[in-house]
Amino acid sequence: MCVVPGIPTSIVGILVGVSYGPVVGSFINISGNAIGNLFAIFLLHHISFLDRSTKENRWVKAITRMRHPKIGVMIGYMVPVIPSSIVSFTAYTLNLSLKQVTMSVILGVLPSSILYACGGEALFHGYSKTAVGIVASVLLLIGLVVIIYKDREKHRLGMEKKSE
């Protein structure tokens, strides 16, 4: 689902939730997102189609410089504003084992996949309380990005002061 560039997985996930309901839709979203991201990482290992200058991307730098980059990859897949192609590239450059990558991808796509399926169903049936809860959850995930970014900046500034 997320291998095709230009097609937002959020729209597809919401439509899947509307079409199949929250339970089956969540399963389809999780499966599609996990398989798609794992396939993208597989392609990165076998086909060089991304420029190495992608390593200079701010998201790639932020995740690779984290104390626990595997958790950074997982959070990268959780947060809707971080492009999954960049997170897949980061996972590829970290040279993680298949088990580590698989667990990071599955745990990373789990929350957003469920949110999109439940959100689609809530929008379709007009469940306003559920929709508000889902919007709050997405905002919480975006808040995670802000916290991570501020932590990285604080860590970077601390390293610069030590080197002086």
Short mmCIF file of N, CA, C and O in Angstrom, two decimals, residues 33-163:
data_model
loop_
_atom_site.label_atom_id
_atom_site.label_comp_id
_atom_site.label_asym_id
_atom_site.label_seq_id
_atom_site.Cartn_x
_atom_site.Cartn_y
_atom_site.Cartn_z
N ASN A 33 0.40 -1.84 4.89
CA ASN A 33 1.48 -0.92 5.24
C ASN A 33 2.76 -1.65 5.61
O ASN A 33 3.85 -1.26 5.21
N ALA A 34 2.65 -2.72 6.39
CA ALA A 34 3.84 -3.47 6.80
C ALA A 34 4.52 -4.12 5.60
O ALA A 34 5.73 -3.99 5.41
N ILE A 35 3.75 -4.80 4.78
CA ILE A 35 4.32 -5.47 3.61
C ILE A 35 4.90 -4.44 2.64
O ILE A 35 5.99 -4.62 2.10
N GLY A 36 4.20 -3.33 2.46
CA GLY A 36 4.70 -2.28 1.56
C GLY A 36 6.01 -1.67 2.04
O GLY A 36 6.94 -1.48 1.26
N ASN A 37 6.09 -1.38 3.34
CA ASN A 37 7.34 -0.81 3.87
C ASN A 37 8.48 -1.82 3.83
O ASN A 37 9.62 -1.46 3.50
N LEU A 38 8.20 -3.07 4.16
CA LEU A 38 9.24 -4.10 4.08
C LEU A 38 9.71 -4.30 2.64
O LEU A 38 10.90 -4.49 2.38
N PHE A 39 8.78 -4.24 1.71
CA PHE A 39 9.13 -4.36 0.30
C PHE A 39 9.99 -3.18 -0.15
O PHE A 39 10.95 -3.35 -0.90
N ALA A 40 9.66 -1.98 0.32
CA ALA A 40 10.46 -0.79 -0.02
C ALA A 40 11.88 -0.94 0.51
O ALA A 40 12.85 -0.61 -0.19
N ILE A 41 12.03 -1.45 1.73
CA ILE A 41 13.38 -1.66 2.29
C ILE A 41 14.11 -2.73 1.50
O ILE A 41 15.31 -2.60 1.21
N PHE A 42 13.40 -3.79 1.11
CA PHE A 42 13.98 -4.84 0.27
C PHE A 42 14.49 -4.25 -1.05
O PHE A 42 15.60 -4.56 -1.49
N LEU A 43 13.67 -3.40 -1.67
CA LEU A 43 14.10 -2.77 -2.92
C LEU A 43 15.33 -1.90 -2.72
O LEU A 43 16.22 -1.87 -3.58
N LEU A 44 15.39 -1.19 -1.62
CA LEU A 44 16.55 -0.35 -1.34
C LEU A 44 17.82 -1.19 -1.22
O LEU A 44 18.91 -0.73 -1.60
N HIS A 45 17.71 -2.39 -0.69
CA HIS A 45 18.87 -3.27 -0.57
C HIS A 45 19.33 -3.82 -1.92
O HIS A 45 20.50 -4.16 -2.08
N HIS A 46 18.42 -3.92 -2.86
CA HIS A 46 18.75 -4.57 -4.13
C HIS A 46 18.82 -3.63 -5.33
O HIS A 46 19.40 -3.98 -6.35
N ILE A 47 18.21 -2.47 -5.24
CA ILE A 47 18.21 -1.52 -6.35
C ILE A 47 18.58 -0.15 -5.80
O ILE A 47 17.94 0.33 -4.87
N SER A 48 19.58 0.45 -6.36
CA SER A 48 19.99 1.79 -5.90
C SER A 48 19.21 2.84 -6.67
O SER A 48 19.66 3.33 -7.70
N PHE A 49 18.03 3.19 -6.17
CA PHE A 49 17.24 4.20 -6.86
C PHE A 49 17.13 5.49 -6.08
O PHE A 49 16.57 6.46 -6.56
N LEU A 50 17.68 5.55 -4.86
CA LEU A 50 17.70 6.79 -4.11
C LEU A 50 19.12 7.33 -4.07
O LEU A 50 20.07 6.59 -3.90
N ASP A 51 19.23 8.60 -4.23
CA ASP A 51 20.52 9.27 -4.18
C ASP A 51 21.05 9.24 -2.76
O ASP A 51 20.31 9.39 -1.80
N ARG A 52 22.36 9.06 -2.60
CA ARG A 52 22.97 9.03 -1.27
C ARG A 52 22.84 10.37 -0.56
O ARG A 52 23.00 10.45 0.65
N SER A 53 22.52 11.43 -1.29
CA SER A 53 22.32 12.73 -0.63
C SER A 53 21.07 12.71 0.25
O SER A 53 20.88 13.61 1.06
N THR A 54 20.26 11.67 0.11
CA THR A 54 19.09 11.52 0.97
C THR A 54 19.53 11.38 2.43
O THR A 54 18.77 11.69 3.34
N LYS A 55 20.77 10.95 2.65
CA LYS A 55 21.28 10.84 4.03
C LYS A 55 21.33 12.20 4.71
O LYS A 55 21.39 12.28 5.92
N GLU A 56 21.29 13.27 3.93
CA GLU A 56 21.33 14.62 4.50
C GLU A 56 19.94 15.13 4.88
O GLU A 56 19.82 16.22 5.43
N ASN A 57 18.90 14.35 4.61
CA ASN A 57 17.55 14.73 4.98
C ASN A 57 17.45 14.87 6.49
O ASN A 57 18.02 14.07 7.25
N ARG A 58 16.71 15.85 6.97
CA ARG A 58 16.64 16.11 8.41
C ARG A 58 16.03 14.95 9.18
O ARG A 58 16.41 14.68 10.31
N TRP A 59 15.06 14.24 8.59
CA TRP A 59 14.46 13.10 9.28
C TRP A 59 15.45 11.95 9.38
O TRP A 59 15.53 11.28 10.41
N VAL A 60 16.19 11.71 8.31
CA VAL A 60 17.19 10.64 8.33
C VAL A 60 18.24 10.93 9.39
O VAL A 60 18.59 10.06 10.19
N LYS A 61 18.72 12.16 9.43
CA LYS A 61 19.71 12.54 10.44
C LYS A 61 19.14 12.39 11.85
O LYS A 61 19.82 11.88 12.75
N ALA A 62 17.92 12.86 12.06
CA ALA A 62 17.31 12.81 13.39
C ALA A 62 17.17 11.38 13.90
O ALA A 62 17.47 11.09 15.05
N ILE A 63 16.74 10.48 13.03
CA ILE A 63 16.53 9.10 13.45
C ILE A 63 17.86 8.38 13.66
O ILE A 63 18.04 7.68 14.65
N THR A 64 18.82 8.56 12.75
CA THR A 64 20.09 7.85 12.88
C THR A 64 20.92 8.34 14.07
O THR A 64 21.71 7.58 14.61
N ARG A 65 20.71 9.56 14.48
CA ARG A 65 21.48 10.09 15.61
C ARG A 65 20.82 9.83 16.96
O ARG A 65 21.37 10.20 17.99
N MET A 66 19.67 9.20 16.95
CA MET A 66 18.98 8.91 18.20
C MET A 66 19.78 7.88 19.00
O MET A 66 20.54 7.09 18.44
N ARG A 67 19.59 7.90 20.29
CA ARG A 67 20.25 6.93 21.16
C ARG A 67 19.80 5.51 20.80
O ARG A 67 20.57 4.57 20.88
N HIS A 68 18.54 5.37 20.42
CA HIS A 68 17.98 4.07 20.01
C HIS A 68 17.34 4.22 18.63
O HIS A 68 16.13 4.44 18.54
N PRO A 69 18.12 4.12 17.57
CA PRO A 69 17.57 4.36 16.22
C PRO A 69 16.47 3.39 15.80
O PRO A 69 15.61 3.75 15.01
N LYS A 70 16.46 2.17 16.36
CA LYS A 70 15.37 1.23 16.02
C LYS A 70 14.03 1.79 16.48
O LYS A 70 13.04 1.68 15.77
N ILE A 71 14.03 2.40 17.65
CA ILE A 71 12.81 3.03 18.15
C ILE A 71 12.47 4.24 17.29
O ILE A 71 11.31 4.51 17.01
N GLY A 72 13.48 4.94 16.83
CA GLY A 72 13.27 6.07 15.92
C GLY A 72 12.61 5.65 14.63
O GLY A 72 11.72 6.33 14.11
N VAL A 73 13.03 4.50 14.09
CA VAL A 73 12.40 3.97 12.87
C VAL A 73 10.94 3.65 13.16
O VAL A 73 10.06 4.00 12.38
N MET A 74 10.70 3.01 14.29
CA MET A 74 9.32 2.66 14.66
C MET A 74 8.46 3.91 14.79
O MET A 74 7.36 3.98 14.23
N ILE A 75 8.96 4.92 15.48
CA ILE A 75 8.21 6.17 15.64
C ILE A 75 8.04 6.87 14.30
O ILE A 75 7.00 7.47 14.02
N GLY A 76 9.06 6.79 13.45
CA GLY A 76 8.97 7.39 12.12
C GLY A 76 7.80 6.83 11.31
O GLY A 76 7.12 7.56 10.60
N TYR A 77 7.57 5.53 11.43
CA TYR A 77 6.42 4.94 10.74
C TYR A 77 5.11 5.30 11.41
O TYR A 77 4.06 5.31 10.77
N MET A 78 5.14 5.62 12.70
CA MET A 78 3.91 5.97 13.42
C MET A 78 3.39 7.35 13.06
O MET A 78 2.19 7.58 13.05
N VAL A 79 4.28 8.26 12.80
CA VAL A 79 3.90 9.66 12.65
C VAL A 79 3.55 9.95 11.19
O VAL A 79 4.37 9.76 10.29
N PRO A 80 2.33 10.42 10.95
CA PRO A 80 1.87 10.62 9.58
C PRO A 80 2.64 11.66 8.77
O PRO A 80 2.66 11.58 7.55
N VAL A 81 3.27 12.64 9.41
CA VAL A 81 3.92 13.70 8.64
C VAL A 81 5.31 13.32 8.16
O VAL A 81 5.90 14.03 7.33
N ILE A 82 5.87 12.21 8.63
CA ILE A 82 7.18 11.76 8.17
C ILE A 82 6.96 10.81 7.00
O ILE A 82 6.29 9.79 7.15
N PRO A 83 7.53 11.12 5.83
CA PRO A 83 7.33 10.24 4.67
C PRO A 83 7.91 8.84 4.93
O PRO A 83 9.05 8.70 5.38
N SER A 84 7.12 7.82 4.65
CA SER A 84 7.56 6.45 4.91
C SER A 84 8.76 6.07 4.04
O SER A 84 9.58 5.24 4.45
N SER A 85 8.90 6.69 2.87
CA SER A 85 10.07 6.39 2.03
C SER A 85 11.36 6.84 2.71
O SER A 85 12.38 6.15 2.62
N ILE A 86 11.30 7.95 3.43
CA ILE A 86 12.48 8.44 4.16
C ILE A 86 12.79 7.51 5.33
O ILE A 86 13.94 7.19 5.60
N VAL A 87 11.75 7.05 6.02
CA VAL A 87 11.96 6.14 7.15
C VAL A 87 12.50 4.80 6.63
O VAL A 87 13.41 4.22 7.25
N SER A 88 12.00 4.33 5.51
CA SER A 88 12.51 3.09 4.92
C SER A 88 13.98 3.24 4.53
O SER A 88 14.79 2.34 4.76
N PHE A 89 14.33 4.39 3.97
CA PHE A 89 15.72 4.65 3.62
C PHE A 89 16.59 4.65 4.88
O PHE A 89 17.70 4.11 4.89
N THR A 90 16.08 5.25 5.95
CA THR A 90 16.82 5.28 7.21
C THR A 90 17.03 3.87 7.74
O THR A 90 18.13 3.52 8.18
N ALA A 91 15.98 3.05 7.71
CA ALA A 91 16.10 1.66 8.16
C ALA A 91 17.14 0.92 7.32
O ALA A 91 17.93 0.12 7.85
N TYR A 92 17.16 1.20 6.04
CA TYR A 92 18.13 0.58 5.14
C TYR A 92 19.56 1.00 5.49
O TYR A 92 20.46 0.17 5.57
N THR A 93 19.78 2.29 5.77
CA THR A 93 21.13 2.76 6.07
C THR A 93 21.61 2.29 7.44
O THR A 93 22.82 2.23 7.67
N LEU A 94 20.70 1.96 8.35
CA LEU A 94 21.09 1.49 9.68
C LEU A 94 21.56 0.04 9.67
O LEU A 94 22.12 -0.45 10.66
N ASN A 95 21.33 -0.67 8.57
CA ASN A 95 21.72 -2.08 8.44
C ASN A 95 21.19 -2.93 9.61
O ASN A 95 21.93 -3.70 10.22
N LEU A 96 19.91 -2.78 9.90
CA LEU A 96 19.28 -3.56 10.96
C LEU A 96 19.02 -4.98 10.47
O LEU A 96 18.89 -5.22 9.27
N SER A 97 18.91 -5.91 11.40
CA SER A 97 18.59 -7.29 11.03
C SER A 97 17.15 -7.35 10.54
O SER A 97 16.34 -6.45 10.81
N LEU A 98 16.82 -8.43 9.86
CA LEU A 98 15.46 -8.60 9.35
C LEU A 98 14.44 -8.58 10.48
O LEU A 98 13.38 -7.97 10.37
N LYS A 99 14.76 -9.23 11.59
CA LYS A 99 13.85 -9.26 12.74
C LYS A 99 13.64 -7.86 13.30
O LYS A 99 12.51 -7.46 13.60
N GLN A 100 14.73 -7.08 13.44
CA GLN A 100 14.63 -5.73 13.97
C GLN A 100 13.80 -4.83 13.06
O GLN A 100 12.95 -4.06 13.52
N VAL A 101 14.04 -4.93 11.77
CA VAL A 101 13.30 -4.11 10.80
C VAL A 101 11.83 -4.50 10.81
O VAL A 101 10.95 -3.64 10.85
N THR A 102 11.55 -5.79 10.80
CA THR A 102 10.17 -6.27 10.76
C THR A 102 9.39 -5.80 12.00
O THR A 102 8.27 -5.30 11.87
N MET A 103 10.00 -5.94 13.17
CA MET A 103 9.32 -5.51 14.39
C MET A 103 9.11 -3.99 14.41
O MET A 103 8.04 -3.52 14.81
N SER A 104 10.11 -3.23 13.97
CA SER A 104 9.98 -1.77 13.93
C SER A 104 8.87 -1.35 12.97
O SER A 104 8.09 -0.45 13.28
N VAL A 105 8.81 -2.00 11.83
CA VAL A 105 7.79 -1.66 10.83
C VAL A 105 6.40 -2.01 11.35
O VAL A 105 5.49 -1.18 11.31
N ILE A 106 6.22 -3.22 11.84
CA ILE A 106 4.89 -3.65 12.29
C ILE A 106 4.41 -2.79 13.46
O ILE A 106 3.28 -2.28 13.45
N LEU A 107 5.27 -2.60 14.46
CA LEU A 107 4.87 -1.77 15.59
C LEU A 107 4.67 -0.31 15.19
O LEU A 107 3.84 0.39 15.76
N GLY A 108 5.41 0.12 14.18
CA GLY A 108 5.28 1.50 13.72
C GLY A 108 4.01 1.77 12.95
O GLY A 108 3.38 2.82 13.12
N VAL A 109 3.60 0.84 12.11
CA VAL A 109 2.39 1.08 11.30
C VAL A 109 1.11 0.74 12.05
O VAL A 109 0.02 1.15 11.64
N LEU A 110 1.22 0.02 13.15
CA LEU A 110 0.05 -0.42 13.90
C LEU A 110 -0.88 0.73 14.32
O LEU A 110 -2.06 0.71 13.96
N PRO A 111 -0.40 1.76 15.03
CA PRO A 111 -1.33 2.80 15.49
C PRO A 111 -2.02 3.56 14.36
O PRO A 111 -3.24 3.73 14.38
N SER A 112 -1.24 4.01 13.39
CA SER A 112 -1.86 4.81 12.32
C SER A 112 -2.80 3.97 11.46
O SER A 112 -3.84 4.46 11.02
N SER A 113 -2.46 2.71 11.24
CA SER A 113 -3.34 1.84 10.44
C SER A 113 -4.69 1.65 11.13
O SER A 113 -5.73 1.69 10.48
N ILE A 114 -4.65 1.44 12.43
CA ILE A 114 -5.89 1.27 13.19
C ILE A 114 -6.67 2.59 13.23
O ILE A 114 -7.89 2.62 13.05
N LEU A 115 -5.94 3.69 13.44
CA LEU A 115 -6.60 5.00 13.47
C LEU A 115 -7.30 5.31 12.15
O LEU A 115 -8.43 5.81 12.15
N TYR A 116 -6.64 5.04 11.05
CA TYR A 116 -7.25 5.33 9.75
C TYR A 116 -8.48 4.47 9.51
O TYR A 116 -9.50 4.96 9.03
N ALA A 117 -8.42 3.18 9.86
CA ALA A 117 -9.57 2.30 9.64
C ALA A 117 -10.74 2.73 10.54
O ALA A 117 -11.88 2.82 10.08
N CYS A 118 -10.46 3.00 11.80
CA CYS A 118 -11.52 3.42 12.72
C CYS A 118 -12.03 4.81 12.35
O CYS A 118 -13.23 5.09 12.47
N GLY A 119 -11.13 5.66 11.91
CA GLY A 119 -11.53 7.01 11.50
C GLY A 119 -12.43 6.99 10.28
O GLY A 119 -13.41 7.74 10.21
N GLY A 120 -12.12 6.14 9.33
CA GLY A 120 -12.97 6.02 8.15
C GLY A 120 -14.36 5.55 8.51
O GLY A 120 -15.36 6.09 8.04
N GLU A 121 -14.42 4.57 9.40
CA GLU A 121 -15.71 4.06 9.83
C GLU A 121 -16.48 5.12 10.63
O GLU A 121 -17.68 5.29 10.46
N ALA A 122 -15.77 5.86 11.49
CA ALA A 122 -16.41 6.91 12.30
C ALA A 122 -16.95 8.03 11.42
O ALA A 122 -18.06 8.53 11.65
N LEU A 123 -16.19 8.41 10.41
CA LEU A 123 -16.65 9.46 9.50
C LEU A 123 -17.87 9.01 8.71
O LEU A 123 -18.81 9.78 8.51
N PHE A 124 -17.85 7.77 8.27
CA PHE A 124 -18.94 7.25 7.46
C PHE A 124 -20.25 7.19 8.26
O PHE A 124 -21.32 7.50 7.75
N HIS A 125 -20.16 6.79 9.52
CA HIS A 125 -21.36 6.63 10.34
C HIS A 125 -21.68 7.86 11.18
O HIS A 125 -22.68 7.88 11.89
N GLY A 126 -20.85 8.87 11.13
CA GLY A 126 -21.10 10.11 11.86
C GLY A 126 -20.88 10.03 13.35
O GLY A 126 -21.54 10.72 14.12
N TYR A 127 -19.93 9.19 13.77
CA TYR A 127 -19.60 9.09 15.20
C TYR A 127 -18.65 10.23 15.55
O TYR A 127 -17.43 10.10 15.45
N SER A 128 -19.21 11.35 15.99
CA SER A 128 -18.38 12.54 16.22
C SER A 128 -17.41 12.37 17.38
O SER A 128 -16.28 12.84 17.33
N LYS A 129 -17.81 11.69 18.46
CA LYS A 129 -16.90 11.49 19.59
C LYS A 129 -15.70 10.64 19.18
O LYS A 129 -14.56 10.91 19.56
N THR A 130 -15.96 9.61 18.42
CA THR A 130 -14.88 8.76 17.94
C THR A 130 -13.96 9.54 17.01
O THR A 130 -12.73 9.43 17.11
N ALA A 131 -14.54 10.34 16.14
CA ALA A 131 -13.74 11.14 15.22
C ALA A 131 -12.86 12.13 15.97
O ALA A 131 -11.69 12.31 15.63
N VAL A 132 -13.39 12.77 17.00
CA VAL A 132 -12.61 13.70 17.81
C VAL A 132 -11.47 12.96 18.50
O VAL A 132 -10.33 13.45 18.55
N GLY A 133 -11.73 11.79 19.01
CA GLY A 133 -10.70 10.98 19.65
C GLY A 133 -9.59 10.60 18.68
O GLY A 133 -8.41 10.60 19.03
N ILE A 134 -9.97 10.29 17.47
CA ILE A 134 -8.99 9.92 16.45
C ILE A 134 -8.14 11.12 16.06
O ILE A 134 -6.92 11.01 15.92
N VAL A 135 -8.77 12.26 15.88
CA VAL A 135 -8.02 13.49 15.57
C VAL A 135 -7.04 13.80 16.71
O VAL A 135 -5.88 14.15 16.47
N ALA A 136 -7.49 13.64 17.95
CA ALA A 136 -6.61 13.87 19.10
C ALA A 136 -5.44 12.90 19.10
O ALA A 136 -4.31 13.28 19.41
N SER A 137 -5.69 11.66 18.71
CA SER A 137 -4.61 10.68 18.64
C SER A 137 -3.58 11.04 17.57
O SER A 137 -2.37 10.89 17.78
N VAL A 138 -4.05 11.49 16.44
CA VAL A 138 -3.13 11.91 15.38
C VAL A 138 -2.31 13.11 15.84
O VAL A 138 -1.09 13.18 15.62
N LEU A 139 -2.95 14.05 16.52
CA LEU A 139 -2.22 15.20 17.05
C LEU A 139 -1.19 14.76 18.08
O LEU A 139 -0.09 15.33 18.14
N LEU A 140 -1.51 13.75 18.85
CA LEU A 140 -0.55 13.20 19.81
C LEU A 140 0.66 12.62 19.09
O LEU A 140 1.80 12.83 19.51
N LEU A 141 0.42 11.90 18.00
CA LEU A 141 1.53 11.35 17.22
C LEU A 141 2.40 12.46 16.63
O LEU A 141 3.63 12.36 16.62
N ILE A 142 1.77 13.52 16.17
CA ILE A 142 2.53 14.66 15.65
C ILE A 142 3.32 15.32 16.79
O ILE A 142 4.47 15.74 16.60
N GLY A 143 2.73 15.36 17.98
CA GLY A 143 3.44 15.88 19.14
C GLY A 143 4.70 15.08 19.45
O GLY A 143 5.71 15.63 19.90
N LEU A 144 4.66 13.77 19.18
CA LEU A 144 5.85 12.94 19.35
C LEU A 144 6.99 13.43 18.46
O LEU A 144 8.15 13.44 18.88
N VAL A 145 6.66 13.82 17.25
CA VAL A 145 7.68 14.33 16.34
C VAL A 145 8.33 15.58 16.92
O VAL A 145 9.56 15.72 16.91
N VAL A 146 7.53 16.47 17.44
CA VAL A 146 8.05 17.71 18.02
C VAL A 146 8.97 17.39 19.19
O VAL A 146 10.06 17.96 19.31
N ILE A 147 8.57 16.47 20.04
CA ILE A 147 9.39 16.09 21.20
C ILE A 147 10.71 15.49 20.74
O ILE A 147 11.78 15.82 21.26
N ILE A 148 10.66 14.61 19.76
CA ILE A 148 11.88 13.98 19.24
C ILE A 148 12.80 15.04 18.64
O ILE A 148 14.02 15.03 18.88
N TYR A 149 12.23 15.93 17.87
CA TYR A 149 13.04 16.97 17.23
C TYR A 149 13.70 17.84 18.29
O TYR A 149 14.90 18.15 18.19
N LYS A 150 12.97 18.25 19.31
CA LYS A 150 13.54 19.09 20.36
C LYS A 150 14.61 18.33 21.14
O LYS A 150 15.63 18.91 21.51
N ASP A 151 14.40 17.04 21.36
CA ASP A 151 15.40 16.22 22.04
C ASP A 151 16.68 16.15 21.22
O ASP A 151 17.79 16.25 21.75
N ARG A 152 16.52 15.99 19.92
CA ARG A 152 17.71 15.93 19.04
C ARG A 152 18.46 17.25 19.05
O ARG A 152 19.69 17.28 19.08
N GLU A 153 17.74 18.35 19.02
CA GLU A 153 18.38 19.67 19.05
C GLU A 153 19.12 19.88 20.36
O GLU A 153 20.23 20.39 20.38
N LYS A 154 18.51 19.49 21.46
CA LYS A 154 19.13 19.63 22.78
C LYS A 154 20.39 18.77 22.85
O LYS A 154 21.43 19.21 23.33
N HIS A 155 20.31 17.56 22.33
CA HIS A 155 21.46 16.66 22.32
C HIS A 155 22.58 17.22 21.44
O HIS A 155 23.74 17.18 21.79
N ARG A 156 22.20 17.76 20.28
CA ARG A 156 23.19 18.32 19.35
C ARG A 156 23.88 19.52 19.98
O ARG A 156 25.10 19.66 19.89
N LEU A 157 23.11 20.40 20.63
CA LEU A 157 23.70 21.57 21.27
C LEU A 157 24.62 21.16 22.41
O LEU A 157 25.67 21.77 22.62
N GLY A 158 24.25 20.13 23.15
CA GLY A 158 25.10 19.63 24.22
C GLY A 158 26.42 19.07 23.68
O GLY A 158 27.48 19.28 24.28
N MET A 159 26.36 18.41 22.54
CA MET A 159 27.58 17.86 21.91
C MET A 159 28.48 18.99 21.41
O MET A 159 29.70 18.89 21.49
N GLU A 160 27.88 20.06 20.88
CA GLU A 160 28.66 21.19 20.39
C GLU A 160 29.36 21.90 21.54
O GLU A 160 30.50 22.33 21.41
N LYS A 161 28.69 22.02 22.68
CA LYS A 161 29.30 22.67 23.84
C LYS A 161 30.46 21.85 24.38
O LYS A 161 31.46 22.41 24.83
N LYS A 162 30.33 20.52 24.35
CA LYS A 162 31.41 19.66 24.82
C LYS A 162 32.64 19.76 23.93
O LYS A 162 33.76 19.64 24.41
N SER A 163 32.41 19.94 22.63
CA SER A 163 33.55 19.99 21.70
C SER A 163 34.28 21.33 21.75
O SER A 163 35.38 21.46 21.24
#
